[in-house]
Short mmCIF file of C-alpha atoms and ligand atoms in Angstrom, two decimals:
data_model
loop_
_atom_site.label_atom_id
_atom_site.label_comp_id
_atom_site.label_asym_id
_atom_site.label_seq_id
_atom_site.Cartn_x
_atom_site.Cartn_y
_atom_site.Cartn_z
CA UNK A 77 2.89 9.35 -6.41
CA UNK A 78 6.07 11.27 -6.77
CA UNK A 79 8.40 11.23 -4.01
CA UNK A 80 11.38 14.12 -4.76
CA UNK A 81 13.67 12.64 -1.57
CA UNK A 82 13.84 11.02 1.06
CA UNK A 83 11.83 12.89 3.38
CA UNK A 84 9.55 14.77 0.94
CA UNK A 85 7.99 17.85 2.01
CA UNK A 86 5.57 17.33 -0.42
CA UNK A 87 3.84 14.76 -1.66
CA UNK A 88 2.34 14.69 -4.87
CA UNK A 89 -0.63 12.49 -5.73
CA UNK A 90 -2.62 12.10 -8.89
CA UNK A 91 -5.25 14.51 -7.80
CA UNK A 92 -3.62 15.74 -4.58
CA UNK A 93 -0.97 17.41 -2.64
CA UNK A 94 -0.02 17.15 0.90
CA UNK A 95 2.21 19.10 2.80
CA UNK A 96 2.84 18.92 6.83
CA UNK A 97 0.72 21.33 8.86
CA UNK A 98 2.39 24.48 9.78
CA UNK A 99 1.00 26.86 12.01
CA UNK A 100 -0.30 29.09 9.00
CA UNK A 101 -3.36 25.98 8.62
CA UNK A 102 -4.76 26.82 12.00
CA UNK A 103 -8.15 28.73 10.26
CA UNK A 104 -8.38 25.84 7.89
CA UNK A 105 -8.20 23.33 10.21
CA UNK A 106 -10.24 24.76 12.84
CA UNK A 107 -12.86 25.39 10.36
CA UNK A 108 -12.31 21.70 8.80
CA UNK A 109 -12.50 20.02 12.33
CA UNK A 110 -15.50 22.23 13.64
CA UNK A 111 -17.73 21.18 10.54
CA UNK A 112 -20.81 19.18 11.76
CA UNK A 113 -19.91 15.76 9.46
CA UNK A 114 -16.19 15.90 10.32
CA UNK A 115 -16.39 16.93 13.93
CA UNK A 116 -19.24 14.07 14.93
CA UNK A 117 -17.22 10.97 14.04
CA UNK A 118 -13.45 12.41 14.55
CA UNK A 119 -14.40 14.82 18.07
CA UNK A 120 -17.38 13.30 18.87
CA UNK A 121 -19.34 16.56 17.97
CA UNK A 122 -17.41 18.96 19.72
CA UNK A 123 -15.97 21.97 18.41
CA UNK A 124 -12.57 22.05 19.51
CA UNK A 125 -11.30 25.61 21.23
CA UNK A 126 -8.54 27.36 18.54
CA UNK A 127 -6.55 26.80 20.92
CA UNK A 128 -6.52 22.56 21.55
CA UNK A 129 -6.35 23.22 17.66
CA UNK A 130 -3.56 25.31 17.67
CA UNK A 131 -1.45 23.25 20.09
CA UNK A 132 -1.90 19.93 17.89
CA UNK A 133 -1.00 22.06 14.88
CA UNK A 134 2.16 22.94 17.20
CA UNK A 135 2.41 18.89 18.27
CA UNK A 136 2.53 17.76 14.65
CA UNK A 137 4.83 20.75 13.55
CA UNK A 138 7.21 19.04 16.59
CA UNK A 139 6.62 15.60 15.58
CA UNK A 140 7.31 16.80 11.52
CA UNK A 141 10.81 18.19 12.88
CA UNK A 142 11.52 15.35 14.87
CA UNK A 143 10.73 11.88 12.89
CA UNK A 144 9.06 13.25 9.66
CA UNK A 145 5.81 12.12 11.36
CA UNK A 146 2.48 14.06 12.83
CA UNK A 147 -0.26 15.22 10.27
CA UNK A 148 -0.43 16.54 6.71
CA UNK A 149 -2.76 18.96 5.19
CA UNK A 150 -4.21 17.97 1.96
CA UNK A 151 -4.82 20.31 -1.03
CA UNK A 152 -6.30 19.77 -4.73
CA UNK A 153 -3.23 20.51 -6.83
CA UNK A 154 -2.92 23.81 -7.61
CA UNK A 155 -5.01 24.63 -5.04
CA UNK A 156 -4.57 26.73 -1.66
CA UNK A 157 -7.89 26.14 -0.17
CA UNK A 158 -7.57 23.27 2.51
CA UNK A 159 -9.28 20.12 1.22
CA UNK A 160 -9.11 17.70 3.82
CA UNK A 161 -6.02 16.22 6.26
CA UNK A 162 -4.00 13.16 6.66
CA UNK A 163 -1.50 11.52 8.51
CA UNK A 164 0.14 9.83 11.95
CA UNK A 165 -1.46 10.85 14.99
CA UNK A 166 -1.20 8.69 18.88
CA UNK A 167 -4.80 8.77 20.60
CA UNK A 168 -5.64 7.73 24.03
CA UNK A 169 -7.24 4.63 22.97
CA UNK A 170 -3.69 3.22 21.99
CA UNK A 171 -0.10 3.51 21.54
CA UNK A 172 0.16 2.88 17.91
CA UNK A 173 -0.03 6.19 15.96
CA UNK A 174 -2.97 5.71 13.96
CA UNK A 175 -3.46 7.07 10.46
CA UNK A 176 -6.24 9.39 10.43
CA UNK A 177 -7.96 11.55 7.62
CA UNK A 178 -10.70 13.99 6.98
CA UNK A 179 -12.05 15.56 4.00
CA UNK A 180 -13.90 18.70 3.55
CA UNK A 181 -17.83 17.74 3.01
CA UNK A 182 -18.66 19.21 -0.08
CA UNK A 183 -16.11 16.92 -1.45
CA UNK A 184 -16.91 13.43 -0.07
CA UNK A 185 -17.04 10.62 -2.04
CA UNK A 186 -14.73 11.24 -5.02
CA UNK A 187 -12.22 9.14 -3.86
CA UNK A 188 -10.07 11.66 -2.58
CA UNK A 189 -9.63 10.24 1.35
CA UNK A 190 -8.44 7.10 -0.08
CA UNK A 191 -6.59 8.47 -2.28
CA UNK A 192 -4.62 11.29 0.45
CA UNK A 193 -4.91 8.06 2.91
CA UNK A 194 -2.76 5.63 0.30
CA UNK A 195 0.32 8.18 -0.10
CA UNK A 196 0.14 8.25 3.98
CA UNK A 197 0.43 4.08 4.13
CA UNK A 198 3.18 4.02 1.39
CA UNK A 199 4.99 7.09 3.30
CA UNK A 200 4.61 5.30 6.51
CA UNK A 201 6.10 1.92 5.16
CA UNK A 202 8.79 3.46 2.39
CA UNK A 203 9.68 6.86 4.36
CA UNK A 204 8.92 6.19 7.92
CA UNK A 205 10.08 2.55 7.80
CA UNK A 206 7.08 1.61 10.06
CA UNK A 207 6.49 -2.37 10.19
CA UNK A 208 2.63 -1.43 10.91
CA UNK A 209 -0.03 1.14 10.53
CA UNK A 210 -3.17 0.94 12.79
CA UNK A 211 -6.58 3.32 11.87
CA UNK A 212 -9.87 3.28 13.49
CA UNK A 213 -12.90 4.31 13.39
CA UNK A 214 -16.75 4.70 15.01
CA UNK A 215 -18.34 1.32 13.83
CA UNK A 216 -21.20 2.97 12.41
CA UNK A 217 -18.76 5.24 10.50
CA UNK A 218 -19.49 3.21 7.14
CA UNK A 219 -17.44 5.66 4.64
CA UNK A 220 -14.28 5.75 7.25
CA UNK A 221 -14.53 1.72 7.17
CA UNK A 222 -14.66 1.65 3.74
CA UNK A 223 -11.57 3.60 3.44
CA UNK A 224 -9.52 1.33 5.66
CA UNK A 225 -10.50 -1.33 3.39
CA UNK A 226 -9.44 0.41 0.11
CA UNK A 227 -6.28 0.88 1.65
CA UNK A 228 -5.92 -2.87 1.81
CA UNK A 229 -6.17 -2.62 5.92
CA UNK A 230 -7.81 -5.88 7.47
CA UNK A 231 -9.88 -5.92 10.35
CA UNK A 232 -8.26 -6.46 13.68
CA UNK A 233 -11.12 -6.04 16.39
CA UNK A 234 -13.43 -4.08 17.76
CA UNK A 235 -13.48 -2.62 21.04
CA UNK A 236 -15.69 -0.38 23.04
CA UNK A 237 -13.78 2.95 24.03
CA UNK A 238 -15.17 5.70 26.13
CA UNK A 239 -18.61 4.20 25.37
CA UNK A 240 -17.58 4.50 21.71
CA UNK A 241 -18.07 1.43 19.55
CA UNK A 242 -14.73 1.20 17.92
CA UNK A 243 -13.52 -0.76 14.95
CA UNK A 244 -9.68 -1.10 14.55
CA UNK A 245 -8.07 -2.10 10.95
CA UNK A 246 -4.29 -2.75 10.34
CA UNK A 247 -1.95 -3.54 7.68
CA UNK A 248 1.58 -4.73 7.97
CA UNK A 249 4.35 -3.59 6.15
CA UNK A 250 4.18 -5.56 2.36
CA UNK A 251 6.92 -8.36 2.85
CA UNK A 252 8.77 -6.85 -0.51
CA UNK A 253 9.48 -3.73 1.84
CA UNK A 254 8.46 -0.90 -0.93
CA UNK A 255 5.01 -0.26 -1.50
CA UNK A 256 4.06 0.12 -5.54
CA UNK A 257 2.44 3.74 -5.11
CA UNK A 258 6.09 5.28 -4.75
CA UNK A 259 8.93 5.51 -7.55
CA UNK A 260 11.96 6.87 -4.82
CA UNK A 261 14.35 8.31 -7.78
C1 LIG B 484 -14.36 9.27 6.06
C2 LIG B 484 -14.09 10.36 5.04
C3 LIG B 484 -12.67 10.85 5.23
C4 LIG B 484 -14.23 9.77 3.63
O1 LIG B 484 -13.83 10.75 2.68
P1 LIG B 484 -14.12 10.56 1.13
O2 LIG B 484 -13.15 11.41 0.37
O3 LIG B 484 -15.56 10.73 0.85
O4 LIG B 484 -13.71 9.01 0.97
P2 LIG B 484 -13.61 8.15 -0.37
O5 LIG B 484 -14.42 8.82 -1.45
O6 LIG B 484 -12.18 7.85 -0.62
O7 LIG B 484 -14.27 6.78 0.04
C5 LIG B 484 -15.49 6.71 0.74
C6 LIG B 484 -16.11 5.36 0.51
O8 LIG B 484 -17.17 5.18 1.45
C7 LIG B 484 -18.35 4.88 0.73
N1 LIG B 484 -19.48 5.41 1.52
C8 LIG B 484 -19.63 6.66 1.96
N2 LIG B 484 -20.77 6.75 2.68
C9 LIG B 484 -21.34 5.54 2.68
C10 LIG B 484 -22.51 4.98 3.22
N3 LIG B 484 -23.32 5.71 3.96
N4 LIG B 484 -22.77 3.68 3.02
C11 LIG B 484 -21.92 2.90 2.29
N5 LIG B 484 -20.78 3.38 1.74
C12 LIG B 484 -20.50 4.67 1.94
C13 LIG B 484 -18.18 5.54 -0.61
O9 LIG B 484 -19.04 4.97 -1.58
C14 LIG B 484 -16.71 5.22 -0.88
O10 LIG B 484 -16.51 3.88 -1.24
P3 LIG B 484 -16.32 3.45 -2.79
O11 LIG B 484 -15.14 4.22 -3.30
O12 LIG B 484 -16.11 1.98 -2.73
O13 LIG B 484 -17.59 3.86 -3.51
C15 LIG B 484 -15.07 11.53 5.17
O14 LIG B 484 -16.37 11.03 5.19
C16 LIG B 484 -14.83 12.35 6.43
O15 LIG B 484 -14.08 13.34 6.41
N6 LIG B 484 -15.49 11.97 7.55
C17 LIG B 484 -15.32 12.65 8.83
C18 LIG B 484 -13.97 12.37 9.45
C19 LIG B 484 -13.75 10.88 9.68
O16 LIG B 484 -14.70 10.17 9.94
N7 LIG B 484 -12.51 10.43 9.57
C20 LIG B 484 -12.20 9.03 9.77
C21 LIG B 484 -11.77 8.72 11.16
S1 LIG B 484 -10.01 9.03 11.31
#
């Protein structure tokens, strides 16, 4: 991972590039969040209006201006086509931002959600200075699960929410403060 400052707009992974949402991502993100497998375990299988879309797009946009924080979109170097998204997002079910992530579904299971989802937990620890990152996940959503537990997350509890079965991971921040994904010039 190359990190160009302190508060990178960019961050470059081996395979990857993410970038905060802006407004222009709306279509790609509405189409990303609307497909079938993303939208059943993230929504619940609803299609979110534009609109809900649009004002979260506007929320993390906020949140990027503000603390650096909110959600990232994630591109195949060299790419423009939207592949998936990352990032620092506060649900209902909890105070903690949690890190969440989504790939497109043609492109499932190359690694690349771990891969988008490590440059998040080194940015949160390194960047952000956060002492903890929460994520979560349906309990029957085996590929999310196994994704927390690439990122080195352990398993905290798991909780029924909204008649959801939930299963929460966490990870504190590494004791030797800077995580070995990032070389800060
Ligand atoms: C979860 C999600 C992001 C994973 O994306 P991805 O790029 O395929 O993830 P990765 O390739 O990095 O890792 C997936 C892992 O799950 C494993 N996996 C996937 N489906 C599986 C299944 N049914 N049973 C067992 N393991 C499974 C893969 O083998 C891989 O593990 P491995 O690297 O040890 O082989 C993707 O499925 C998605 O967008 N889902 C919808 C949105 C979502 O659920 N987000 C998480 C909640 S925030």
């Amino acid at each position: 991972v190359t990190v160009p400052e302190k508060h990178p707009d960019v961050i470059v992974t081996g395979r990857l590039e993410l970038a905060p949402l802006a407004e222009a991502d709306l279509e790609a993100v509405h189409a990303l969040w609307s497909s079938p497998g993303v939208r059943r375990h993230l929504f619940d299988d609803a299609v979110l209006p534009v609109a809900t879309v649009a004002a979260m797009i506007g929320e993390s946009v906020r949140l990027w201006h503000a603390s650096k924080s909110g959600l990232w979109a994630i591109r195949r170097r060299g790419e423009c086509e939207l592949a998936g998204f990352t990032g620092f997002w506060t649900l209902p079910a909890d105070p903690e931002p949690q890190l969440l992530y989504g790939i497109r579904e043609e492109l499932w299971g190359r690694g690349l959600a771990a891969e988008a989802a490590a440059a998040m937990v080194a940015y949160g620890f390194d960047v952000l200075g956060l002492d903890l990152l929460v994520a979560s996940a349906d309990a029957a959503n085996v590929a999310s699960v196994r994704v927390m537990q690439k990122l080195g997350m352990r398993f905290d509890r798991r909780e029924e929410v909204g008649g959801l079965e939930l299963v929460f991971y966490r990870i504190d921040r590494p004791r030797d403060a800077r995580t070995t994904a990032w070389t800060i010039p």
